CSV table of C-alpha atoms and ligand atoms in Angstrom, one decimal:
chain,number,residue,atom,x,y,z
N,1,MET,CA,-4.2,0.0,-22.5
N,2,ARG,CA,-2.5,1.7,-19.5
N,3,LEU,CA,-4.5,1.4,-16.3
N,4,LEU,CA,-3.7,4.9,-15.2
N,5,ASN,CA,-2.7,8.2,-16.6
N,6,PHE,CA,-0.8,11.2,-15.2
N,7,ASP,CA,-2.2,14.6,-15.9
N,8,ASP,CA,-0.2,17.8,-15.1
N,9,SER,CA,-2.0,19.9,-17.7
N,10,HIS,CA,-3.2,22.4,-15.2
N,11,ILE,CA,0.2,23.4,-14.0
N,12,ASP,CA,1.5,26.7,-15.3
N,13,ALA,CA,3.3,26.6,-18.7
N,14,SER,CA,6.8,27.5,-17.4
N,15,THR,CA,6.7,24.6,-14.9
N,16,GLN,CA,5.4,22.3,-17.5
N,17,GLU,CA,8.4,23.2,-19.7
N,18,LYS,CA,10.8,22.5,-16.8
N,19,ILE,CA,9.2,19.1,-16.3
N,20,ARG,CA,9.5,18.4,-20.0
N,21,LYS,CA,13.2,19.2,-19.9
N,22,LEU,CA,13.7,16.8,-17.1
N,23,LEU,CA,12.1,13.9,-18.8
N,24,PRO,CA,15.2,12.6,-20.5
N,25,SER,CA,17.0,12.4,-17.1
N,26,ALA,CA,14.0,10.5,-15.7
N,27,LYS,CA,14.2,8.1,-18.6
N,28,ASP,CA,17.9,7.6,-18.0
N,29,ALA,CA,17.2,6.9,-14.3
N,30,LEU,CA,14.7,4.3,-15.4
N,31,ASP,CA,17.2,2.7,-17.8
N,32,ASN,CA,19.7,2.6,-14.9
N,33,ILE,CA,17.2,0.7,-12.7
N,34,ILE,CA,16.4,-1.7,-15.5
N,35,ASN,CA,20.1,-2.3,-16.3
N,36,LYS,CA,21.0,-2.5,-12.5
N,37,ASN,CA,23.3,0.4,-13.0
N,38,CYS,CA,22.0,2.7,-10.3
N,39,ALA,CA,22.8,3.4,-6.6
N,40,GLY,CA,21.5,0.4,-4.6
N,41,SER,CA,21.1,-1.8,-7.7
N,42,GLU,CA,21.6,-4.9,-5.6
N,43,TYR,CA,18.1,-4.2,-4.2
N,44,THR,CA,16.2,-3.9,-7.5
N,45,GLY,CA,14.9,-7.5,-7.5
N,46,TRP,CA,11.3,-6.1,-7.4
N,47,PHE,CA,11.7,-4.7,-10.9
N,48,ASN,CA,10.0,-7.2,-13.3
N,49,TRP,CA,9.4,-9.5,-10.3
N,50,PRO,CA,6.2,-11.1,-11.7
N,51,LYS,CA,8.3,-12.8,-14.4
N,52,HIS,CA,11.3,-13.4,-12.2
N,53,GLY,CA,9.4,-15.3,-9.5
N,54,GLY,CA,6.1,-13.5,-8.8
N,55,PHE,CA,3.8,-15.7,-10.9
N,56,ASP,CA,5.5,-18.9,-9.6
N,57,LEU,CA,5.0,-17.7,-6.1
N,58,VAL,CA,1.3,-17.1,-6.7
N,59,SER,CA,0.8,-20.7,-7.7
N,60,GLN,CA,3.0,-22.0,-4.8
N,61,LEU,CA,1.0,-20.1,-2.3
N,62,GLN,CA,-2.3,-21.2,-3.8
N,63,ASP,CA,-1.1,-24.8,-3.4
N,64,PHE,CA,-0.1,-24.1,0.2
N,65,LYS,CA,-3.6,-22.6,0.8
N,66,ASP,CA,-5.3,-25.6,-0.8
N,67,SER,CA,-3.4,-28.1,1.4
N,68,PHE,CA,-3.7,-26.0,4.6
N,69,ASP,CA,-6.1,-28.2,6.6
N,70,THR,CA,-6.5,-26.1,9.8
N,71,TYR,CA,-9.7,-24.0,10.2
N,72,TYR,CA,-9.1,-20.3,10.6
N,73,ASP,CA,-11.4,-17.3,10.6
N,74,LEU,CA,-8.9,-14.5,11.3
N,75,ILE,CA,-5.3,-13.8,10.1
N,76,LEU,CA,-3.0,-11.9,12.3
N,77,VAL,CA,-0.1,-10.3,10.5
N,78,ILE,CA,2.8,-9.4,12.8
N,79,GLY,CA,5.2,-6.9,11.1
N,80,VAL,CA,6.3,-3.3,10.8
N,81,GLY,CA,7.1,-1.0,7.9
N,82,GLY,CA,7.3,-2.8,4.6
N,83,SER,CA,6.5,-6.1,6.4
N,84,TYR,CA,2.9,-5.2,7.0
N,85,VAL,CA,1.7,-1.9,5.4
N,86,GLY,CA,1.5,-3.1,1.8
N,87,THR,CA,-0.7,-6.1,2.9
N,88,LYS,CA,-2.9,-3.7,4.7
N,89,ALA,CA,-3.0,-1.3,1.7
N,90,ILE,CA,-4.2,-4.0,-0.6
N,91,ALA,CA,-6.6,-5.7,1.8
N,92,GLU,CA,-8.3,-2.5,2.7
N,93,SER,CA,-8.4,-1.0,-0.8
N,94,LEU,CA,-10.2,-4.1,-2.1
N,95,GLY,CA,-12.0,-5.3,1.0
N,96,HIS,CA,-14.9,-4.3,3.2
N,97,GLN,CA,-14.2,-1.8,5.9
N,98,TYR,CA,-16.4,-3.7,8.4
N,99,VAL,CA,-15.0,-7.1,7.5
N,100,THR,CA,-14.1,-8.1,11.1
N,101,THR,CA,-17.6,-7.4,12.4
N,102,LEU,CA,-19.4,-8.8,9.4
N,103,SER,CA,-17.4,-12.0,9.4
N,104,GLN,CA,-19.1,-13.0,12.7
N,105,TYR,CA,-22.4,-13.3,10.9
N,106,PRO,CA,-22.6,-16.6,9.0
N,107,ASP,CA,-25.4,-15.2,6.7
N,108,HIS,CA,-23.0,-12.5,5.5
N,109,ALA,CA,-20.4,-15.1,4.2
N,110,LYS,CA,-23.2,-16.8,2.3
N,111,GLU,CA,-24.5,-13.7,0.6
N,112,CYS,CA,-21.2,-12.0,-0.1
N,113,LYS,CA,-19.6,-12.5,-3.5
N,114,LYS,CA,-16.1,-12.4,-2.0
N,115,PRO,CA,-16.1,-13.1,1.7
N,116,PHE,CA,-12.5,-12.3,2.6
N,117,THR,CA,-11.1,-13.6,5.8
N,118,PRO,CA,-10.4,-10.6,8.1
N,119,ILE,CA,-6.7,-9.7,8.5
N,120,VAL,CA,-5.6,-7.8,11.6
N,121,TYR,CA,-2.2,-6.4,12.4
N,122,ALA,CA,0.3,-6.3,15.3
N,123,GLY,CA,4.0,-5.6,15.8
N,124,GLN,CA,4.0,-2.1,14.3
N,125,HIS,CA,4.2,-0.4,17.6
N,126,LEU,CA,4.9,-1.2,21.3
N,127,SER,CA,1.6,-0.2,22.8
N,128,GLU,CA,0.6,-2.5,25.7
N,129,THR,CA,-3.0,-1.3,25.6
N,130,SER,CA,-3.3,-2.1,22.0
N,131,LEU,CA,-1.9,-5.6,22.5
N,132,ILE,CA,-4.3,-6.4,25.3
N,133,GLN,CA,-7.2,-5.4,23.1
N,134,LEU,CA,-5.9,-7.5,20.3
N,135,LEU,CA,-5.6,-10.6,22.6
N,136,GLU,CA,-9.3,-10.0,23.5
N,137,LEU,CA,-10.2,-10.0,19.9
N,138,LEU,CA,-8.1,-13.2,19.1
N,139,ASP,CA,-10.0,-15.0,21.9
N,140,LYS,CA,-13.2,-14.6,19.9
N,141,PHE,CA,-11.8,-16.1,16.7
N,142,GLN,CA,-9.7,-19.1,15.5
N,143,PRO,CA,-6.6,-17.2,14.3
N,144,ILE,CA,-3.6,-18.1,12.4
N,145,ILE,CA,-0.5,-15.9,12.7
N,146,ASN,CA,1.9,-14.8,10.1
N,147,VAL,CA,5.0,-13.2,11.6
N,148,ILE,CA,7.0,-11.2,8.9
N,149,SER,CA,10.4,-9.7,9.4
N,150,LYS,CA,13.0,-9.8,6.7
N,151,THR,CA,15.9,-9.2,9.1
N,152,GLY,CA,14.3,-11.1,11.9
N,153,THR,CA,15.8,-8.6,14.3
N,154,THR,CA,13.2,-5.7,14.4
N,155,ILE,CA,12.2,-5.1,17.9
N,156,GLU,CA,8.5,-4.3,17.5
N,157,PRO,CA,7.4,-7.5,15.6
N,158,MET,CA,9.9,-9.7,17.4
N,159,VAL,CA,8.7,-8.7,20.9
N,160,THR,CA,5.1,-9.1,19.7
N,161,PHE,CA,5.8,-12.5,18.3
N,162,ARG,CA,7.4,-13.7,21.5
N,163,ILE,CA,4.1,-12.7,23.4
N,164,LEU,CA,1.9,-14.2,20.7
N,165,ARG,CA,3.9,-17.5,20.5
N,166,LYS,CA,3.2,-18.0,24.2
N,167,TYR,CA,-0.5,-17.0,23.7
N,168,MET,CA,-0.9,-19.6,20.9
N,169,GLU,CA,0.8,-22.4,22.7
N,170,ASN,CA,-1.2,-21.8,25.9
N,171,ARG,CA,-4.4,-21.7,23.9
N,172,TYR,CA,-3.9,-24.5,21.4
N,173,GLY,CA,-1.0,-26.6,22.7
N,174,TYR,CA,2.3,-26.9,21.0
N,175,LYS,CA,1.3,-29.0,17.9
N,176,GLU,CA,-1.7,-27.0,16.9
N,177,ALA,CA,0.0,-23.6,17.6
N,178,GLN,CA,2.8,-24.8,15.4
N,179,LYS,CA,0.4,-25.4,12.5
N,180,ARG,CA,-1.2,-22.0,13.1
N,181,THR,CA,2.1,-20.1,12.9
N,182,LEU,CA,3.6,-19.1,9.6
N,183,VAL,CA,6.9,-17.3,9.2
N,184,THR,CA,8.1,-15.0,6.4
N,185,THR,CA,11.7,-13.9,6.6
N,186,ASP,CA,15.0,-13.8,4.8
N,187,GLU,CA,15.8,-16.8,2.7
N,188,GLN,CA,18.7,-17.9,4.8
N,189,SER,CA,19.7,-15.7,7.7
N,190,GLY,CA,18.3,-14.1,10.9
N,191,ALA,CA,16.8,-15.1,14.2
N,192,LEU,CA,13.4,-15.7,12.7
N,193,ARG,CA,14.7,-18.2,10.1
N,194,SER,CA,16.4,-20.1,13.0
N,195,ILE,CA,13.2,-20.1,15.1
N,196,ALA,CA,11.2,-21.4,12.1
N,197,LYS,CA,13.7,-24.2,11.6
N,198,ASP,CA,13.9,-25.2,15.3
N,199,LYS,CA,10.1,-25.0,15.8
N,200,ASN,CA,9.3,-26.5,12.4
N,201,TYR,CA,7.0,-23.6,11.4
N,202,SER,CA,6.0,-23.3,7.8
N,203,ALA,CA,8.4,-20.7,6.4
N,204,PHE,CA,8.3,-18.4,3.4
N,205,PRO,CA,11.2,-16.4,1.9
N,206,VAL,CA,11.7,-12.7,1.4
N,207,PRO,CA,14.2,-12.5,-1.6
N,208,SER,CA,17.5,-11.0,-0.5
N,209,ASP,CA,17.5,-8.5,-3.4
N,210,ILE,CA,14.1,-7.0,-2.5
N,211,GLY,CA,13.9,-4.5,0.4
N,212,GLY,CA,11.0,-4.3,2.8
N,213,ARG,CA,9.1,-1.4,1.3
N,214,PHE,CA,9.3,-3.0,-2.2
N,215,SER,CA,8.3,-6.4,-1.0
N,216,VAL,CA,4.5,-6.4,-0.9
N,217,LEU,CA,4.2,-8.6,-4.0
N,218,THR,CA,6.5,-11.3,-2.5
N,219,ALA,CA,5.4,-13.7,0.2
N,220,VAL,CA,5.4,-10.7,2.5
N,221,GLY,CA,2.0,-9.6,1.1
N,222,LEU,CA,0.9,-12.4,-1.0
N,223,LEU,CA,0.8,-15.1,1.7
N,224,PRO,CA,-1.7,-13.4,4.0
N,225,LEU,CA,-3.6,-12.0,1.0
N,226,ALA,CA,-3.9,-15.4,-0.6
N,227,LEU,CA,-5.0,-17.0,2.7
N,228,ALA,CA,-7.6,-14.3,3.1
N,229,GLY,CA,-9.1,-15.0,-0.4
N,230,TYR,CA,-7.7,-12.1,-2.5
N,231,ASN,CA,-7.0,-12.8,-6.2
N,232,THR,CA,-3.2,-12.7,-6.0
N,233,GLU,CA,-2.8,-13.8,-9.6
N,234,GLU,CA,-4.6,-10.6,-10.8
N,235,LEU,CA,-2.5,-8.5,-8.5
N,236,MET,CA,0.6,-10.0,-10.1
N,237,ALA,CA,-0.9,-9.5,-13.6
N,238,GLY,CA,-1.5,-5.8,-12.9
N,239,ALA,CA,2.2,-5.3,-11.8
N,240,ASN,CA,3.3,-7.4,-14.8
N,241,GLN,CA,1.4,-5.1,-17.1
N,242,LEU,CA,3.2,-2.0,-15.8
N,243,PHE,CA,6.7,-3.6,-16.0
N,244,SER,CA,6.0,-4.9,-19.5
N,245,GLU,CA,5.1,-1.4,-20.7
N,246,LEU,CA,8.4,-0.2,-19.4
N,247,LEU,CA,10.4,-2.9,-21.0
N,248,MET,CA,8.8,-2.3,-24.4
N,249,PRO,CA,10.9,-0.1,-26.7
N,250,MET,CA,9.6,3.4,-26.1
N,251,ASP,CA,9.7,6.0,-28.8
N,252,ASP,CA,11.0,9.4,-27.5
N,253,THR,CA,7.7,11.2,-28.1
N,254,LYS,CA,5.8,8.9,-25.7
N,255,VAL,CA,6.6,9.5,-22.1
N,256,HIS,CA,5.6,7.0,-19.5
N,257,PRO,CA,3.6,8.3,-16.5
N,258,THR,CA,6.2,6.9,-14.1
N,259,ALA,CA,8.8,9.3,-15.5
N,260,GLN,CA,6.3,12.2,-15.7
N,261,TYR,CA,5.3,11.9,-12.1
N,262,ALA,CA,9.0,11.7,-11.0
N,263,ALA,CA,9.8,14.7,-13.1
N,264,PHE,CA,6.9,16.7,-11.6
N,265,ARG,CA,8.2,16.0,-8.1
N,266,LYS,CA,11.8,16.9,-8.9
N,267,THR,CA,10.8,20.1,-10.7
N,268,SER,CA,8.7,21.0,-7.7
N,269,TRP,CA,11.6,20.3,-5.3
N,270,GLU,CA,13.9,22.6,-7.4
N,271,ALA,CA,11.2,25.3,-7.2
N,272,GLY,CA,11.4,25.2,-3.4
N,273,LYS,CA,8.4,22.9,-2.7
N,274,ARG,CA,9.0,20.7,0.3
N,275,ILE,CA,5.8,18.8,0.9
N,276,GLU,CA,3.7,16.6,-1.3
N,277,ILE,CA,0.1,15.9,-0.5
N,278,LEU,CA,-1.4,12.8,-2.0
N,279,ALA,CA,-5.1,13.5,-2.0
N,280,TYR,CA,-7.7,10.7,-2.3
N,281,HIS,CA,-11.4,10.5,-2.1
N,282,GLU,CA,-12.1,6.8,-1.1
N,283,PRO,CA,-11.5,6.3,2.6
N,284,GLN,CA,-10.7,2.7,1.9
N,285,LEU,CA,-7.4,3.9,0.3
N,286,SER,CA,-6.0,5.3,3.6
N,287,ALA,CA,-3.7,2.3,4.2
N,288,LEU,CA,-2.5,2.5,0.6
N,289,ILE,CA,-1.6,6.1,1.3
N,290,GLU,CA,0.3,4.9,4.4
N,291,TRP,CA,2.2,2.5,2.1
N,292,TRP,CA,2.9,5.3,-0.3
N,293,LYS,CA,4.2,7.5,2.6
N,294,GLN,CA,6.6,4.8,3.7
N,295,LEU,CA,7.8,4.1,0.2
N,296,TYR,CA,8.5,7.8,-0.6
N,297,GLY,CA,9.6,8.8,2.9
N,298,GLU,CA,12.2,6.0,3.3
N,299,SER,CA,13.3,6.0,-0.3
N,300,GLU,CA,13.8,9.7,-0.8
N,301,GLY,CA,14.2,11.3,2.6
N,302,LYS,CA,18.0,11.3,3.0
N,303,ASN,CA,21.0,13.6,2.7
N,304,GLY,CA,18.7,16.6,3.3
N,305,GLN,CA,16.6,15.8,0.3
N,306,GLY,CA,13.1,14.7,-0.4
N,307,LEU,CA,9.5,15.9,-0.5
N,308,TYR,CA,7.8,15.1,2.8
N,309,PRO,CA,4.9,12.8,1.9
N,310,VAL,CA,1.5,13.4,3.5
N,311,GLY,CA,-2.0,12.1,2.7
N,312,HIS,CA,-5.3,14.1,2.7
N,313,CYS,CA,-8.6,12.2,2.6
N,314,TYR,CA,-11.2,14.3,0.9
N,315,THR,CA,-13.7,15.5,1.6
N,316,THR,CA,-13.0,14.7,5.2
N,317,ASP,CA,-9.8,16.7,5.4
N,318,LEU,CA,-11.3,19.7,3.6
N,319,HIS,CA,-12.8,20.5,6.9
N,320,SER,CA,-9.4,20.5,8.6
N,321,LEU,CA,-6.2,20.5,6.7
N,322,GLY,CA,-7.9,21.8,3.5
N,323,GLN,CA,-7.5,25.3,5.0
N,324,TYR,CA,-3.7,24.9,5.1
N,325,ALA,CA,-3.6,23.5,1.6
N,326,GLN,CA,-5.6,26.4,0.3
N,327,ASP,CA,-4.0,29.2,2.2
N,328,GLY,CA,-1.0,28.2,4.3
N,329,CYS,CA,2.7,28.2,3.6
N,330,ARG,CA,3.2,27.8,-0.2
N,331,ASN,CA,5.8,25.0,-0.1
N,332,LEU,CA,3.3,22.3,-1.2
N,333,ILE,CA,2.5,20.3,-4.2
N,334,GLU,CA,-0.6,18.1,-4.4
N,335,THR,CA,-1.2,14.9,-6.4
N,336,PHE,CA,-4.8,13.8,-6.7
N,337,LEU,CA,-5.2,10.0,-6.8
N,338,THR,CA,-8.6,9.6,-8.4
N,339,ILE,CA,-10.6,6.5,-9.4
N,340,LYS,CA,-12.4,6.7,-12.7
N,341,ASN,CA,-15.0,4.0,-12.1
N,342,PRO,CA,-16.0,2.9,-8.7
N,343,ASN,CA,-15.9,-0.9,-8.4
N,344,LEU,CA,-18.6,-2.2,-6.1
N,345,SER,CA,-18.2,-5.8,-7.1
N,346,ASN,CA,-15.9,-6.5,-4.1
N,347,LEU,CA,-18.5,-5.2,-1.7
N,348,ALA,CA,-20.5,-7.7,0.3
N,349,GLY,CA,-23.7,-8.3,-1.5
N,350,LEU,CA,-24.1,-4.7,-2.4
N,351,GLU,CA,-25.4,-4.5,-5.9
N,352,ASN,CA,-27.3,-1.3,-5.9
N,353,ARG,CA,-25.6,2.0,-6.5
N,354,ILE,CA,-26.6,4.9,-4.2
N,355,ARG,CA,-28.4,7.8,-5.8
N,356,ILE,CA,-29.6,10.8,-3.9
N,357,PRO,CA,-33.3,10.1,-3.2
N,358,HIS,CA,-36.3,12.3,-3.8
N,359,ILE,CA,-37.8,13.9,-0.7
N,360,GLU,CA,-41.3,15.4,-1.1
N,361,ASN,CA,-40.9,18.9,0.3
N,362,ASN,CA,-37.2,19.3,-0.3
N,363,ASP,CA,-36.9,20.3,3.3
N,364,ASP,CA,-33.1,20.0,3.3
N,365,GLY,CA,-32.7,22.1,0.1
N,366,LEU,CA,-30.7,19.2,-1.6
N,367,GLY,CA,-33.2,18.7,-4.4
N,368,TYR,CA,-30.6,19.9,-7.0
N,369,LEU,CA,-28.6,16.7,-6.2
N,370,GLU,CA,-31.6,14.3,-6.7
N,371,ASN,CA,-31.0,11.2,-8.7
N,372,ARG,CA,-27.2,11.7,-8.9
N,373,TYR,CA,-24.8,9.0,-7.8
N,374,LEU,CA,-23.0,9.7,-4.6
N,375,SER,CA,-19.7,8.8,-6.3
N,376,GLU,CA,-20.3,11.4,-9.0
N,377,ILE,CA,-20.7,14.1,-6.3
N,378,ASN,CA,-17.5,12.8,-4.7
N,379,GLN,CA,-15.7,13.2,-8.0
N,380,SER,CA,-17.0,16.7,-8.4
N,381,ALA,CA,-15.7,17.6,-4.9
N,382,MET,CA,-12.2,16.4,-6.0
N,383,GLU,CA,-12.4,18.5,-9.1
N,384,ALA,CA,-13.6,21.6,-7.2
N,385,THR,CA,-10.8,21.1,-4.7
N,386,LYS,CA,-8.2,20.8,-7.4
N,387,MET,CA,-9.4,24.0,-9.0
N,388,ALA,CA,-9.4,25.8,-5.6
N,389,HIS,CA,-5.9,24.7,-4.7
N,390,LEU,CA,-4.5,25.6,-8.1
N,391,GLU,CA,-6.0,29.1,-7.6
N,392,GLY,CA,-4.4,29.1,-4.2
N,393,GLY,CA,-0.9,28.6,-5.7
N,394,VAL,CA,-0.5,24.8,-5.2
N,395,PRO,CA,0.9,23.0,-8.3
N,396,CYS,CA,-1.6,20.1,-8.7
N,397,ALA,CA,-1.4,17.0,-10.8
N,398,GLU,CA,-3.6,13.9,-11.0
N,399,ILE,CA,-3.0,10.2,-11.2
N,400,ARG,CA,-6.2,8.7,-12.5
N,401,LEU,CA,-6.7,4.9,-12.0
N,402,GLN,CA,-9.3,3.1,-13.9
N,403,THR,CA,-11.0,1.3,-11.1
N,404,LEU,CA,-10.4,-0.4,-7.8
N,405,ASP,CA,-9.7,-4.1,-8.4
N,406,GLU,CA,-6.8,-6.4,-7.9
N,407,ARG,CA,-5.3,-5.8,-11.4
N,408,ASN,CA,-5.5,-2.0,-11.0
N,409,ILE,CA,-4.0,-2.1,-7.5
N,410,GLY,CA,-1.1,-4.4,-8.7
N,411,TYR,CA,-0.5,-1.9,-11.5
N,412,LEU,CA,-0.6,1.1,-9.2
N,413,ILE,CA,1.8,-0.5,-6.7
N,414,ALA,CA,4.3,-1.2,-9.5
N,415,PHE,CA,3.8,2.3,-10.8
N,416,PHE,CA,4.7,3.9,-7.5
N,417,GLU,CA,7.7,1.6,-6.9
N,418,VAL,CA,9.2,2.5,-10.3
N,419,SER,CA,8.3,6.2,-10.1
N,420,CYS,CA,9.6,6.6,-6.6
N,421,SER,CA,12.9,5.0,-7.5
N,422,ILE,CA,13.3,7.3,-10.5
N,423,SER,CA,12.3,10.3,-8.2
N,424,ALA,CA,14.9,9.4,-5.6
N,425,LEU,CA,17.6,8.9,-8.2
N,426,LEU,CA,16.8,12.3,-9.7
N,427,MET,CA,17.2,13.7,-6.1
N,428,GLY,CA,20.7,12.0,-6.1
N,429,VAL,CA,20.0,9.5,-3.3
N,430,ASN,CA,20.0,5.8,-3.1
N,431,PRO,CA,16.3,4.8,-3.1
N,432,PHE,CA,16.9,1.4,-1.5
N,433,ASP,CA,18.6,2.0,1.8
N,434,GLN,CA,17.3,3.5,5.0
N,435,PRO,CA,20.4,4.5,7.1
N,436,GLY,CA,18.3,7.0,9.2
N,437,VAL,CA,16.1,4.2,10.7
N,438,GLU,CA,19.1,2.7,12.4
N,439,GLN,CA,19.8,5.6,14.8
N,440,TYR,CA,16.7,5.2,16.9
N,441,LYS,CA,17.3,1.4,17.1
N,442,LYS,CA,20.8,2.0,18.4
N,443,ASN,CA,19.5,4.4,21.1
N,444,LEU,CA,16.7,2.1,22.1
N,445,PHE,CA,19.0,-0.9,22.5
N,446,SER,CA,21.3,1.2,24.6
N,447,ILE,CA,18.4,2.5,26.8
N,448,LEU,CA,17.1,-1.0,27.2
N,449,GLY,CA,20.5,-2.4,28.0
N,450,ARG,CA,21.1,-4.8,25.2
N,451,ASP,CA,24.7,-5.9,24.9
P,1,LIG,O1,11.6,-0.7,3.9
P,1,LIG,C1,12.2,-1.2,4.8
P,1,LIG,O2,13.2,-1.9,4.6
P,1,LIG,C2,11.8,-1.1,6.2
P,1,LIG,O3,10.7,-0.3,6.4
P,1,LIG,C3,11.4,-2.5,6.8
P,1,LIG,O4,10.3,-3.0,6.1
P,1,LIG,C4,11.0,-2.4,8.3
P,1,LIG,O5,12.0,-1.7,9.0
P,1,LIG,C5,10.8,-3.8,8.8
P,1,LIG,O6,12.0,-4.6,8.7
P,1,LIG,P1,12.0,-6.1,8.9
P,1,LIG,O7,11.1,-6.7,7.9
P,1,LIG,O8,13.4,-6.5,8.8
P,1,LIG,O9,11.4,-6.4,10.3
C-alpha cells in the first residue's frame, strides 16, 4: 500500500486535463532518471539507494554506534545546505520539540519511550552571536561533533569546524577530542578528508554520485540520526518502498503520485504561476519544509525557470501570510501536506490524546468543540483553508501522508527527491547542479582576500 496519495481533484477541469496530458512526459522523465539518461545523470546515485548501499550503511552505522564507547548527551552537526537540513528535517519531524531541555531531566529519559539524544546545528551561517550562544550550550553537555561537508571547502561549516576543533581540544585534550569528532565528507578528496586522515578522526563517506540535497539517507543524515537513537532501518525501508513501487512495471492507467505532483507543478508554471506554497499543519514539520525548499529551489531554480518554494505553517500563518494567499497576486499554487493519523508514539511518555474539555458555564463559547480531538480541529482548519484558497483562485492540491513515523518520513523523502527531479527535467533544467551558488562564494573569497 502506498504511504501517501496525491489529490488534485479540486482543481478546475481544464487544468486537470492539461495535467493529464503532461503525464506521459513525466513518466518519460522518470524513465530517464531510472536509466541514467537525463541531464546530470552522474548524480542519480540516490535513486534506489537503499538497495545500492543504504541498507548496508544502516547496519555499518549501527555497529559503529554499538562500539562507540565515549559518553555523549548532545550531538552537534556542523554543516550547511544538504549537509544538515535533511537531518534536522527528520530529527524534528519525529522528535520532541523540547528535547534539549527535557534531556536535562533524568526522569524524563526513564519515562520516555524513545529518548532521543538532542541534536543541535552549527555551520549554516556566520553569526558570531549564535556561535557564542552555542558554545555556552555545549559547556553544559558532553557533546560529540559531526562535521559534514561533501566538498570540504564550504566556508560556513569549515570556519565553524576550525573554531569547534579548538574548543574541543581545549576542553577535552587531544585524545578525547579526537574520539568525539566525526567527519562525513567525500569518499576520497577534499580538505576535510585530509584533516580526518591526519588527525585520525572517524570518517564516513558521501558517495560521489549523490549531491548534497539528495544525501540525507547516506551517512550525512544517518550517522547523527543513528547516534541520536532514530530508527534508521525504518527510514531506509520507507524510501525503499517508494523506489520499489517505481521500479515495478506500471500499467499506463495507473499514474504514480511522483509524476502527478510534477505534472501539477509544470502545468501551473505554464499557466503563469510562479510561487508554490507548501502548507502544513504540524509545526514539527517546519525543518522538513526547509529541506523541501532547498531541494526544489536548488534543483529547479535555474535558467530563469522554477516555481519559488515557500512554506506556510497553518493555522499560524493564516494570521499573517494567509491574507496574501487568499487575496494577493494570483501567481500562486498551494500544495497541502497533510498527515492522516497523528502519531503520538514518539512523544515522550504522552499517551493521552487531547480532547477539548467540558467547562461548566461555557464562558468562552467553545462548547460546540467539546470532546473533539485537537488534531481533528486542526485537520478541519486545513480543509477550510483549502476551500477558501480554491475560491480565491489558487490551484490547490494535497499530498496526504499516512502518519508521522520513520517509515513514512523515509517514503516522503524519496517521494520528493523523485518528484522534484521529474519536475526539474520537465522544466528543461539539470536537477542536480547548482551553478548559481558559486557566484556568492567567488565574491566572498575575493572580498576576504583569498588567493
Ligand atoms: O545540494 C547541494 O549540493 C548544496 O546545497 C550543498 O549541500 C551545500 O552547498 C553544502 O555543501 P558541502 O556539503 O560541500 O559543504
